[in-house]
mmCIF file of C-alpha atoms and ligand atoms in Angstrom:
data_model
loop_
_atom_site.group_PDB
_atom_site.id
_atom_site.type_symbol
_atom_site.label_atom_id
_atom_site.label_comp_id
_atom_site.label_asym_id
_atom_site.label_seq_id
_atom_site.Cartn_x
_atom_site.Cartn_y
_atom_site.Cartn_z
ATOM 1 C CA MET A 1 -45.649 33.546 -33.211
ATOM 2 C CA ALA A 2 -47.722 34.229 -29.562
ATOM 3 C CA LYS A 3 -45.571 33.256 -26.506
ATOM 4 C CA PRO A 4 -47.936 31.131 -24.584
ATOM 5 C CA ALA A 5 -49.021 32.259 -21.146
ATOM 6 C CA THR A 6 -46.819 30.005 -18.995
ATOM 7 C CA ALA A 7 -43.487 31.160 -20.549
ATOM 8 C CA LEU A 8 -42.850 33.513 -17.508
ATOM 9 C CA LYS A 9 -39.108 32.867 -16.573
ATOM 10 C CA ARG A 10 -38.690 36.428 -15.134
ATOM 11 C CA ARG A 11 -37.116 35.987 -11.408
ATOM 12 C CA GLY A 12 -37.344 38.306 -8.330
ATOM 13 C CA PHE A 13 -39.312 38.641 -5.073
ATOM 14 C CA GLY A 14 -42.940 38.325 -6.144
ATOM 15 C CA VAL A 15 -42.998 38.166 -9.794
ATOM 16 C CA THR A 16 -46.054 36.130 -10.850
ATOM 17 C CA SER A 17 -48.786 35.482 -13.721
ATOM 18 C CA ARG A 18 -51.174 35.132 -11.186
ATOM 19 C CA ARG A 19 -53.925 38.122 -11.500
ATOM 20 C CA ASP A 20 -55.903 36.987 -8.075
ATOM 21 C CA ALA A 21 -55.102 38.632 -4.678
ATOM 22 C CA TRP A 22 -52.561 35.929 -3.935
ATOM 23 C CA TRP A 23 -50.919 38.122 -1.129
ATOM 24 C CA LEU A 24 -53.997 38.190 0.845
ATOM 25 C CA THR A 25 -53.924 34.579 2.657
ATOM 26 C CA PRO A 26 -50.384 34.939 3.606
ATOM 27 C CA ALA A 27 -51.054 38.220 5.443
ATOM 28 C CA VAL A 28 -53.883 37.768 7.016
ATOM 29 C CA THR A 29 -52.049 34.579 8.060
ATOM 30 C CA PHE A 30 -49.008 36.982 9.048
ATOM 31 C CA ILE A 31 -51.397 39.284 10.841
ATOM 32 C CA VAL A 32 -53.295 36.737 12.880
ATOM 33 C CA PHE A 33 -50.251 34.545 13.780
ATOM 34 C CA ALA A 34 -47.973 37.531 14.662
ATOM 35 C CA SER A 35 -50.926 38.831 17.218
ATOM 36 C CA PHE A 36 -51.585 35.682 18.889
ATOM 37 C CA ILE A 37 -47.732 34.858 19.917
ATOM 38 C CA VAL A 38 -47.657 38.551 21.070
ATOM 39 C CA TYR A 39 -50.831 38.025 23.138
ATOM 40 C CA SER A 40 -49.907 34.757 24.328
ATOM 41 C CA THR A 41 -46.343 35.868 25.196
ATOM 42 C CA TRP A 42 -47.690 38.584 27.100
ATOM 43 C CA ALA A 43 -50.247 36.680 28.819
ATOM 44 C CA ALA A 44 -47.944 33.599 29.953
ATOM 45 C CA LEU A 45 -45.401 36.194 31.086
ATOM 46 C CA GLN A 46 -48.120 37.913 33.571
ATOM 47 C CA GLY A 47 -48.523 34.902 36.005
ATOM 48 C CA ASN A 48 -51.859 36.719 37.288
ATOM 49 C CA HIS A 49 -55.647 36.793 36.466
ATOM 50 C CA TYR A 50 -55.527 33.258 35.093
ATOM 51 C CA ARG A 51 -58.147 31.849 37.591
ATOM 52 C CA TRP A 52 -61.847 33.051 38.669
ATOM 53 C CA GLY A 53 -64.056 30.857 40.555
ATOM 54 C CA PRO A 54 -64.486 27.443 39.154
ATOM 55 C CA TYR A 55 -62.220 28.578 35.605
ATOM 56 C CA LEU A 56 -58.639 27.863 34.604
ATOM 57 C CA SER A 57 -57.363 29.749 31.746
ATOM 58 C CA PRO A 58 -56.031 27.150 29.130
ATOM 59 C CA PHE A 59 -52.706 29.083 28.927
ATOM 60 C CA TYR A 60 -51.778 27.948 32.641
ATOM 61 C CA SER A 61 -53.589 24.428 32.495
ATOM 62 C CA PRO A 62 -52.392 21.925 34.394
ATOM 63 C CA GLU A 63 -50.925 24.263 37.177
ATOM 64 C CA VAL A 64 -48.293 22.263 38.061
ATOM 65 C CA ILE A 65 -45.698 24.654 39.878
ATOM 66 C CA THR A 66 -47.144 27.912 41.432
ATOM 67 C CA ASN A 67 -43.890 29.536 43.102
ATOM 68 C CA ARG A 68 -40.833 30.356 41.545
ATOM 69 C CA PRO A 69 -38.213 27.443 42.062
ATOM 70 C CA GLY A 70 -34.629 28.609 43.492
ATOM 71 C CA TRP A 71 -33.269 27.597 39.664
ATOM 72 C CA PHE A 72 -35.302 29.549 38.295
ATOM 73 C CA PRO A 73 -33.485 32.354 36.231
ATOM 74 C CA HIS A 74 -34.050 35.915 38.171
ATOM 75 C CA TRP A 75 -33.927 38.093 35.531
ATOM 76 C CA LEU A 76 -37.101 36.362 33.880
ATOM 77 C CA PRO A 77 -40.468 37.349 35.456
ATOM 78 C CA PHE A 78 -41.894 33.959 36.858
ATOM 79 C CA SER A 79 -45.284 32.686 35.492
ATOM 80 C CA PRO A 80 -46.570 29.092 35.729
ATOM 81 C CA ALA A 81 -47.343 29.375 32.126
ATOM 82 C CA LEU A 82 -44.132 29.056 30.721
ATOM 83 C CA PHE A 83 -43.944 25.915 32.063
ATOM 84 C CA ILE A 84 -46.848 25.010 30.317
ATOM 85 C CA LEU A 85 -47.075 26.641 27.035
ATOM 86 C CA PRO A 86 -43.954 25.218 24.949
ATOM 87 C CA PHE A 87 -45.664 22.340 24.585
ATOM 88 C CA PRO A 88 -48.806 23.299 22.717
ATOM 89 C CA ALA A 89 -47.037 26.017 21.286
ATOM 90 C CA LEU A 90 -44.508 23.800 19.866
ATOM 91 C CA PHE A 91 -47.575 21.212 18.987
ATOM 92 C CA ARG A 92 -48.665 24.096 16.462
ATOM 93 C CA PHE A 93 -45.578 25.295 15.300
ATOM 94 C CA THR A 94 -44.330 21.926 14.009
ATOM 95 C CA CYS A 95 -48.089 21.108 12.743
ATOM 96 C CA TYR A 96 -47.959 20.445 9.268
ATOM 97 C CA TYR A 97 -50.670 22.872 8.460
ATOM 98 C CA TYR A 98 -49.149 25.868 9.916
ATOM 99 C CA ARG A 99 -45.418 25.281 8.473
ATOM 100 C CA GLY A 100 -47.263 25.392 5.072
ATOM 101 C CA ALA A 101 -49.007 28.708 6.130
ATOM 102 C CA TYR A 102 -45.925 30.311 8.052
ATOM 103 C CA TYR A 103 -43.143 29.346 5.517
ATOM 104 C CA LYS A 104 -45.506 31.365 2.827
ATOM 105 C CA ALA A 105 -46.316 34.186 5.574
ATOM 106 C CA PHE A 106 -43.346 34.707 7.542
ATOM 107 C CA TRP A 107 -40.592 33.983 4.899
ATOM 108 C CA ALA A 108 -41.920 34.002 1.689
ATOM 109 C CA ASP A 109 -40.938 30.296 0.779
ATOM 110 C CA PRO A 110 -42.763 30.952 -1.528
ATOM 111 C CA PRO A 111 -45.058 33.780 -0.983
ATOM 112 C CA ALA A 112 -47.852 31.828 -2.422
ATOM 113 C CA CYS A 113 -48.361 28.919 -5.057
ATOM 114 C CA GLY A 114 -46.766 30.335 -8.524
ATOM 115 C CA VAL A 115 -45.501 33.522 -7.174
ATOM 116 C CA SER A 116 -41.411 33.491 -7.372
ATOM 117 C CA GLU A 117 -39.397 33.703 -3.898
ATOM 118 C CA PRO A 118 -36.690 35.802 -2.525
ATOM 119 C CA ARG A 119 -34.120 33.034 -2.761
ATOM 120 C CA LYS A 120 -32.589 30.978 -5.604
ATOM 121 C CA GLY A 121 -33.322 27.163 -4.071
ATOM 122 C CA PHE A 122 -35.499 25.222 -1.783
ATOM 123 C CA THR A 123 -33.601 22.980 0.859
ATOM 124 C CA GLY A 124 -36.983 21.474 2.004
ATOM 125 C CA GLU A 125 -37.034 19.904 5.129
ATOM 126 C CA HIS A 126 -34.714 17.028 4.692
ATOM 127 C CA GLY A 127 -31.704 19.009 6.225
ATOM 128 C CA TRP A 128 -31.106 21.047 9.158
ATOM 129 C CA PRO A 129 -33.040 23.456 10.591
ATOM 130 C CA LEU A 130 -36.003 22.092 9.296
ATOM 131 C CA ILE A 131 -35.806 18.364 9.505
ATOM 132 C CA ALA A 132 -36.409 18.985 13.213
ATOM 133 C CA GLN A 133 -39.963 19.427 12.769
ATOM 134 C CA ASN A 134 -39.791 15.975 12.571
ATOM 135 C CA VAL A 135 -40.457 15.870 16.369
ATOM 136 C CA HIS A 136 -44.254 16.756 15.783
ATOM 137 C CA ARG A 137 -45.301 13.242 16.660
ATOM 138 C CA TYR A 138 -44.000 13.497 19.815
ATOM 139 C CA PHE A 139 -45.670 16.992 20.971
ATOM 140 C CA PHE A 140 -48.901 15.166 19.555
ATOM 141 C CA TYR A 141 -48.292 12.702 22.300
ATOM 142 C CA ALA A 142 -48.014 15.723 24.565
ATOM 143 C CA ALA A 143 -50.930 17.417 23.411
ATOM 144 C CA LEU A 144 -53.342 13.860 24.077
ATOM 145 C CA ILE A 145 -52.054 14.364 27.843
ATOM 146 C CA PHE A 146 -52.548 18.361 27.952
ATOM 147 C CA LEU A 147 -56.570 17.392 26.652
ATOM 148 C CA ILE A 148 -56.998 15.419 29.426
ATOM 149 C CA PHE A 149 -56.249 18.218 31.892
ATOM 150 C CA LEU A 150 -58.323 20.461 29.968
ATOM 151 C CA TRP A 151 -61.170 18.132 30.148
ATOM 152 C CA ARG A 152 -60.711 18.153 33.735
ATOM 153 C CA ASP A 153 -60.735 21.584 33.950
ATOM 154 C CA VAL A 154 -64.165 21.324 31.693
ATOM 155 C CA ILE A 155 -65.934 19.450 34.302
ATOM 156 C CA VAL A 156 -64.562 21.726 37.211
ATOM 157 C CA ALA A 157 -65.945 24.599 35.458
ATOM 158 C CA PHE A 158 -69.377 22.998 36.263
ATOM 159 C CA ASP A 159 -68.529 23.379 39.860
ATOM 160 C CA PHE A 160 -69.495 26.533 41.808
ATOM 161 C CA ASP A 161 -68.808 26.243 45.349
ATOM 162 C CA GLY A 162 -69.890 22.572 45.785
ATOM 163 C CA HIS A 163 -73.085 23.116 43.370
ATOM 164 C CA PHE A 164 -73.610 22.409 39.680
ATOM 165 C CA GLY A 165 -74.085 25.417 37.589
ATOM 166 C CA ILE A 166 -73.396 26.720 34.091
ATOM 167 C CA GLY A 167 -71.810 30.128 33.457
ATOM 168 C CA VAL A 168 -70.861 31.790 30.200
ATOM 169 C CA GLY A 169 -67.192 30.595 31.015
ATOM 170 C CA THR A 170 -68.384 27.166 31.526
ATOM 171 C CA LEU A 171 -69.359 27.701 27.917
ATOM 172 C CA VAL A 172 -66.050 29.133 26.993
ATOM 173 C CA LEU A 173 -63.713 26.641 28.489
ATOM 174 C CA LEU A 174 -66.450 23.748 27.031
ATOM 175 C CA ILE A 175 -66.101 24.834 23.224
ATOM 176 C CA ASN A 176 -62.529 25.468 23.827
ATOM 177 C CA THR A 177 -61.099 21.987 24.921
ATOM 178 C CA SER A 178 -63.764 20.716 22.239
ATOM 179 C CA LEU A 179 -62.241 22.616 19.120
ATOM 180 C CA LEU A 180 -58.543 21.754 20.758
ATOM 181 C CA THR A 181 -59.767 18.002 20.706
ATOM 182 C CA CYS A 182 -60.997 18.450 16.849
ATOM 183 C CA TYR A 183 -57.453 19.972 15.993
ATOM 184 C CA THR A 184 -55.573 17.371 17.710
ATOM 185 C CA PHE A 185 -57.424 14.295 16.777
ATOM 186 C CA SER A 186 -57.522 15.543 13.199
ATOM 187 C CA CYS A 187 -53.845 15.729 13.540
ATOM 188 C CA HIS A 188 -51.976 13.983 10.611
ATOM 189 C CA SER A 189 -49.638 12.137 12.810
ATOM 190 C CA LEU A 190 -52.504 10.700 14.265
ATOM 191 C CA ARG A 191 -53.752 9.609 10.877
ATOM 192 C CA HIS A 192 -50.264 7.763 10.220
ATOM 193 C CA LEU A 193 -50.453 6.017 13.895
ATOM 194 C CA ILE A 194 -53.811 4.862 13.628
ATOM 195 C CA GLY A 195 -53.553 3.689 9.933
ATOM 196 C CA GLY A 196 -50.958 1.055 10.828
ATOM 197 C CA ARG A 197 -47.670 3.368 11.562
ATOM 198 C CA ARG A 198 -46.352 2.172 8.308
ATOM 199 C CA ASP A 199 -46.559 3.610 4.782
ATOM 200 C CA CYS A 200 -49.405 1.166 4.344
ATOM 201 C CA LEU A 201 -52.721 0.562 5.748
ATOM 202 C CA GLY A 202 -53.125 -1.857 8.351
ATOM 203 C CA ARG A 203 -55.844 -4.507 7.784
ATOM 204 C CA LYS A 204 -57.780 -4.531 10.630
ATOM 205 C CA PRO A 205 -61.394 -3.495 10.560
ATOM 206 C CA VAL A 206 -61.219 -1.717 13.520
ATOM 207 C CA SER A 207 -57.865 0.078 12.557
ATOM 208 C CA LEU A 208 -59.606 0.942 9.269
ATOM 209 C CA ALA A 209 -62.492 2.158 10.860
ATOM 210 C CA CYS A 210 -60.425 4.369 13.094
ATOM 211 C CA TYR A 211 -58.441 5.657 10.065
ATOM 212 C CA SER A 212 -61.548 6.449 8.265
ATOM 213 C CA CYS A 213 -62.734 8.412 11.117
ATOM 214 C CA VAL A 214 -59.577 10.565 11.549
ATOM 215 C CA SER A 215 -59.128 11.109 8.004
ATOM 216 C CA GLY A 216 -62.813 12.490 8.023
ATOM 217 C CA LEU A 217 -61.537 15.115 10.610
ATOM 218 C CA ASN A 218 -58.569 15.701 8.954
ATOM 219 C CA LYS A 219 -60.132 16.760 6.184
ATOM 220 C CA LYS A 220 -61.114 20.035 8.270
ATOM 221 C CA HIS A 221 -57.909 20.133 10.236
ATOM 222 C CA MET A 222 -56.813 23.900 8.793
ATOM 223 C CA LEU A 223 -60.765 25.213 9.801
ATOM 224 C CA PHE A 224 -60.019 23.582 13.811
ATOM 225 C CA ALA A 225 -56.386 24.689 13.369
ATOM 226 C CA TRP A 226 -57.812 28.078 13.284
ATOM 227 C CA LEU A 227 -61.009 28.195 15.069
ATOM 228 C CA SER A 228 -59.180 26.330 18.165
ATOM 229 C CA LEU A 229 -56.420 29.242 17.828
ATOM 230 C CA PHE A 230 -58.803 31.955 18.421
ATOM 231 C CA MET A 231 -61.243 30.029 20.749
ATOM 232 C CA VAL A 232 -57.849 29.359 23.133
ATOM 233 C CA GLY A 233 -56.860 32.912 22.988
ATOM 234 C CA PHE A 234 -60.225 34.270 23.744
ATOM 235 C CA ALA A 235 -60.751 31.567 26.585
ATOM 236 C CA ASP A 236 -57.466 33.351 28.381
ATOM 237 C CA ILE A 237 -58.734 36.436 27.627
ATOM 238 C CA TYR A 238 -62.013 35.649 29.218
ATOM 239 C CA VAL A 239 -60.987 34.470 32.438
ATOM 240 C CA ARG A 240 -58.395 37.289 32.635
ATOM 241 C CA LEU A 241 -60.948 39.827 32.196
ATOM 242 C CA VAL A 242 -63.617 38.058 34.751
ATOM 243 C CA SER A 243 -60.773 37.872 37.192
ATOM 244 C CA MET A 244 -59.708 41.574 36.696
ATOM 245 C CA GLY A 245 -63.946 42.699 37.200
ATOM 246 C CA THR A 246 -63.575 43.963 33.878
ATOM 247 C CA TRP A 247 -66.336 41.452 32.270
ATOM 248 C CA HIS A 248 -69.082 39.732 34.709
ATOM 249 C CA ASP A 249 -69.387 36.212 34.324
ATOM 250 C CA TRP A 250 -73.259 35.612 33.884
ATOM 251 C CA ARG A 251 -74.748 32.455 35.043
ATOM 252 C CA ILE A 252 -76.798 30.374 32.986
ATOM 253 C CA LEU A 253 -78.113 27.804 35.492
HETATM 254 FE FE1 LIG B 1 -51.653 19.523 12.559
HETATM 255 FE FE2 LIG B 1 -50.533 17.399 13.780
HETATM 256 S S1 LIG B 1 -50.777 18.111 11.594
HETATM 257 S S2 LIG B 1 -51.651 19.078 14.495
#
């Protein structure tokens, strides 16, 4: 009697009956996410070339502490970004979408759907340390505050020595903040919050309309997650290279 195709019970890392390139998505996720972590850490530690003319790198916004405080560890290079980046970084790190992506890409839990993992059981997010991922909703509140500063930076980016103007950098910051806004407003936590905060929907028409709106954005959350990640990195690179004189900021208006 022929064995059913789904009867594969062998164990071992990477064992699967899948025939497609299941490893491609986790491999790309690993490369892109790891590259971003390395670059953003390097950029945050530089402490220079984050401002040019009316432009401020999003890694350094808002610029709250500009001089090394007395209590700051001497062994650590001082940079204003060190007071900023932990908040958006933890907002992304605890994001429901990214969690699914980096659990697969970084610790193969599992490497992909239908592919066996290098451990016997899955403890899930009900115990330590992963239960701490539930702080995501609080980083969402912090992200809302950061958006206010980033939109202020966009408005400032139209101001060239007291005159209205538009440079390529203005557009870069505008696109970056728009994508970060879409990413933040498509967050699952906002959907839960706006839907009534309990496990059932609120009945008020305004609440339902807002819930539908956030749900529409939420369908594209993965797309916004990656586009905003690319763009926030590029916005820092743009300001940095213009500030260093490597790139010229073209004035459109
Ligand atoms: Fe991704 Fe909240 S779920 S930002």
